[in-house]
Amino acid sequence: MRKVVLITGASSGIGLALCSRLLAKDDELHLCLACRNLSKAGAVRDALLASHPSAQVSIVQMDVSSLRSVVQGAKEVKQKFQRLDYLYLNAGIMPNPQLNFKAFFLGIFSRNVVHMFSTAEGLLTQNDKVTADGFQEVFETNLFGHFILIRELEPLLCHSDSPSQLIWTSSRNAKKSNFSLEDIQHSKGPEPYSSSKYATDLLNVALNRNFNQKGLYSSVICPGVVLTNLTYGILPPFVWTLLLPLLWLIRFFANAFTLTPYNGAEALVWLFHQKPESLNPLTKYLSSTTGFGTNYVKDQKMDIDEDTAEKFYQTLLELEKRVRITMEKSDHPS
Ligand SMILES: NC(=O)c1ccc[n+]([C@@H]2O[C@H](COP(=O)([O-])OP(=O)(O)OC[C@H]3O[C@@H](n4cnc5c(N)ncnc54)[C@H](OP(=O)(O)O)[C@@H]3O)[C@@H](O)[C@H]2O)c1
């Protein structure tokens, strides 16, 4: 039977590169592209099928910043498939990023320069907004919409015969100090992106704790610094092009400058081939590229406290309960 792989954010950047790389290894897969923009997704499907005619590629419309859209999309997935082998939780945003020039210039002359460039720690702030569902947009898109998707798809993901894998695109930018259990949406802080990615790492740990015995495993990766629509929001493409020689040089000291979506997808593809039971749930897998352009995957132990992860998971379950009651009430007003 064909393995079924569902990918959010497959319409561009790292998600799109992942699709091509998976099919280049195994064109007998069924890829299901979960995308908000159907015309973009259609063009991606046509291109993938043109280069891999024996593959199967389907599309489900899903906007992960809208819980109704997630529930509706998941319903379609359940009608199409009896099981999912892989769910890549990759869609993500970093809205209105602002570069902190002061931190940038101070960092250049500090001992932390390589770390600063690799993680963008302290360099980027964002202006978040509230979605129609009433959540912070970064939180709902990068984390909560995906959490509801997993909950909706549990019956297709949990089976004892062979395990299924959740694979999250997190970031080296995830930082403990930007996350708080008292403000899980980071509504009061300037770094919602970093908070949402730390929340992703926490949820990953809690999902393993709660789902491994049901045959479901979760992992997180960082793709490195990749030139995509997301990074073009930080600096325009022509500035990145001007910086390229410098970035290639920095690669000799910092392996995080993967730069192309193909390289950035390295850890996502690597995880596809691993036995999930053999992975350490406290490890993040980093796509990395050497100065000579060789790709590899590096392990990083995450700065995660398992009790905090469990508390966060319980908070998400509570939030889910409240959201479902609200949706039920608006669907069936008394
Ligand atoms: N680029 C980097 O350096 C970098 C570094 C660390 C982590 N990441 C992570 O990598 C992942 C992929 O990002 P990327 O760099 O490939 O950026 P990208 O090219 O902008 O791709 C983002 C993808 O997410 C989709 N998406 C965004 N909001 C969505 C929503 N509300 N509902 C459904 N889909 C939505 C986009 O769809 P549309 O095509 O419709 O916009 C697109 O397919 C993200 O999780 C990002 O945080 C990237």
Coordinates of N, CA, C and O and ligand atoms in Angstrom, one line a residue, residues 8-16 34-37 40 62-66 89-94 137 141-142 169-173 193 197 221-231 261, ligand 1:
T8 N 1.6 20.4 5.6 CA 1.1 21.7 5.6 C 2.1 22.7 5.1 O 3.3 22.5 5.3
G9 N 1.7 23.8 4.4 CA 2.7 24.7 3.9 C 3.5 24.2 2.8 O 4.7 24.4 2.7
A10 N 2.8 23.4 1.9 CA 3.6 22.7 0.8 C 3.7 23.6 -0.4 O 4.3 23.2 -1.4
S11 N 3.0 24.8 -0.4 CA 2.9 25.6 -1.6 C 4.2 26.4 -1.9 O 4.3 26.9 -3.0
S12 N 5.1 26.5 -1.0 CA 6.3 27.2 -1.3 C 7.5 26.8 -0.3 O 7.3 26.0 0.6
G13 N 8.6 27.4 -0.6 CA 9.8 27.3 0.3 C 10.2 25.9 0.7 O 10.3 25.0 -0.2
I14 N 10.3 25.7 2.0 CA 10.9 24.4 2.5 C 9.9 23.3 2.3 O 10.2 22.2 1.9
G15 N 8.6 23.6 2.4 CA 7.5 22.5 2.3 C 7.5 22.0 0.8 O 7.4 20.8 0.6
L16 N 7.7 23.0 -0.1 CA 7.7 22.6 -1.5 C 8.9 21.7 -1.9 O 8.8 20.7 -2.5
A34 N -1.7 20.2 2.1 CA -2.7 20.9 2.9 C -2.3 22.4 2.8 O -1.4 22.8 3.4
C35 N -3.0 23.1 1.9 CA -2.6 24.5 1.6 C -3.9 25.4 1.7 O -5.0 25.0 1.4
R36 N -3.6 26.7 2.0 CA -4.7 27.6 2.1 C -5.1 28.2 0.7 O -6.2 28.5 0.4
N37 N -4.1 28.2 -0.2 CA -4.4 28.8 -1.6 C -4.4 27.7 -2.6 O -3.4 27.1 -3.0
K40 N -2.3 28.1 -6.0 CA -0.9 27.8 -5.8 C -0.7 26.3 -5.6 O 0.2 25.7 -6.2
M62 N -6.8 24.1 3.4 CA -6.7 24.3 4.9 C -5.9 25.6 5.2 O -4.8 25.8 4.8
D63 N -6.6 26.5 6.0 CA -5.9 27.6 6.5 C -5.7 27.4 8.0 O -6.6 27.3 8.7
V64 N -4.4 27.2 8.4 CA -4.2 26.8 9.8 C -4.4 27.9 10.8 O -4.3 27.7 12.0
S65 N -4.7 29.1 10.2 CA -5.0 30.2 11.2 C -6.5 30.4 11.4 O -7.0 31.4 11.9
S66 N -7.3 29.4 10.9 CA -8.7 29.3 11.1 C -9.1 27.9 11.5 O -9.0 27.0 10.8
L89 N 4.2 19.1 9.9 CA 3.5 20.4 10.4 C 4.5 21.5 10.1 O 5.3 21.9 10.9
N90 N 4.4 22.0 8.9 CA 5.4 22.9 8.4 C 5.0 24.3 8.1 O 5.8 25.3 8.1
A91 N 3.7 24.6 7.9 CA 3.2 25.9 7.6 C 3.6 26.9 8.7 O 3.5 26.5 9.9
G92 N 4.1 28.1 8.4 CA 4.4 29.0 9.5 C 4.6 30.4 9.0 O 4.8 30.6 7.8
I93 N 4.5 31.3 9.9 CA 4.6 32.7 9.5 C 5.5 33.5 10.5 O 5.6 33.1 11.7
M94 N 6.1 34.5 10.0 CA 6.8 35.5 10.9 C 6.4 36.9 10.3 O 7.0 37.5 9.5
E137 N -2.2 35.7 15.9 CA -2.0 35.0 14.6 C -0.8 34.0 14.6 O -0.9 32.9 14.0
T141 N -1.3 30.1 13.9 CA -0.8 29.5 12.6 C 0.3 28.5 12.9 O 0.3 27.4 12.4
N142 N 1.3 28.9 13.7 CA 2.5 28.1 13.9 C 2.2 26.9 14.8 O 2.9 25.9 14.7
T169 N 8.3 21.7 11.7 CA 9.4 22.6 11.3 C 9.4 23.7 12.4 O 8.6 24.6 12.4
S170 N 10.3 23.4 13.3 CA 10.5 24.4 14.4 C 11.7 25.4 14.0 O 11.8 25.6 12.8
S171 N 12.5 25.8 14.9 CA 13.5 26.8 14.5 C 14.6 26.8 15.6 O 14.3 26.6 16.8
R172 N 15.8 27.2 15.2 CA 16.9 27.5 16.2 C 16.5 28.7 16.9 O 17.1 29.0 18.0
N173 N 15.6 29.5 16.4 CA 15.2 30.8 17.1 C 14.2 30.5 18.3 O 14.0 31.4 19.1
Y193 N 7.2 34.9 17.4 CA 7.7 33.8 16.5 C 8.6 32.8 17.4 O 8.3 31.6 17.4
K197 N 7.8 28.9 18.4 CA 8.6 27.7 18.1 C 9.1 27.0 19.4 O 9.2 25.8 19.4
I221 N 12.4 19.8 13.9 CA 13.7 20.1 13.2 C 13.8 21.6 13.1 O 12.8 22.4 13.3
C222 N 15.0 22.1 12.7 CA 15.2 23.5 12.3 C 15.8 23.4 10.9 O 16.8 22.7 10.7
P223 N 15.3 24.1 9.9 CA 15.8 24.0 8.6 C 17.1 24.9 8.4 O 17.7 24.8 7.3
G224 N 17.4 25.7 9.4 CA 18.5 26.6 9.2 C 18.0 27.9 8.6 O 16.8 28.2 8.5
V225 N 19.0 28.8 8.2 CA 18.6 30.1 7.6 C 18.4 29.8 6.1 O 19.3 29.4 5.4
V226 N 17.1 29.9 5.6 CA 16.8 29.5 4.2 C 16.2 30.7 3.5 O 15.3 31.4 4.1
L227 N 16.6 31.0 2.3 CA 16.0 32.1 1.6 C 14.6 31.7 1.0 O 14.6 30.9 0.0
T228 N 13.6 32.2 1.7 CA 12.2 31.9 1.2 C 11.3 33.1 1.4 O 11.9 34.2 1.9
N229 N 10.1 33.0 1.1 CA 9.2 34.2 1.3 C 9.3 34.7 2.8 O 9.1 35.9 3.0
L230 N 9.5 33.8 3.7 CA 9.6 34.2 5.1 C 10.8 35.1 5.4 O 10.7 36.1 6.0
T231 N 11.9 34.7 4.9 CA 13.2 35.5 5.1 C 13.1 36.8 4.2 O 13.8 37.8 4.6
P261 N 16.0 26.1 -0.1 CA 15.0 25.3 0.5 C 15.3 23.8 0.4 O 15.0 23.0 1.3
Ligands
LIG1 N1 13.2 30.2 6.1 C1 13.9 30.1 7.2 O1 15.0 30.6 7.4 C2 13.3 29.3 8.4 C3 14.0 29.1 9.5 C4 13.5 28.4 10.6 C5 12.2 27.9 10.5 N2 11.5 28.1 9.3 C6 10.1 27.5 9.3 O2 10.0 26.8 8.1 C7 8.6 26.7 7.8 C8 8.3 26.9 6.3 O3 8.7 28.3 6.1 P1 9.4 28.8 4.8 O4 10.7 29.4 5.2 O5 9.4 27.7 3.7 O6 8.5 30.0 4.3 P2 7.4 30.2 3.2 O7 8.1 30.0 1.8 O8 6.8 31.5 3.5 O9 6.4 29.0 3.4 C9 5.5 29.0 4.4 C10 4.4 28.1 4.0 O10 3.4 28.1 5.0 C11 2.1 28.4 4.4 N3 1.2 29.1 5.3 C12 1.5 30.3 6.0 N4 0.4 30.6 6.7 C13 -0.6 29.7 6.5 C14 -1.9 29.5 6.9 N5 -2.5 30.4 7.7 N6 -2.6 28.4 6.5 C15 -2.0 27.5 5.7 N7 -0.7 27.6 5.2 C16 0.0 28.7 5.6 C17 2.5 29.2 3.2 O11 1.3 29.2 2.3 P3 1.2 30.3 1.1 O12 2.0 29.9 0.0 O13 -0.3 30.3 0.9 O14 1.6 31.6 1.7 C18 3.7 28.5 2.7 O15 3.3 27.3 2.0 C19 7.9 27.7 8.7 O16 7.3 26.9 9.8 C20 9.0 28.5 9.3 O17 8.7 29.0 10.5 C21 12.0 28.8 8.3

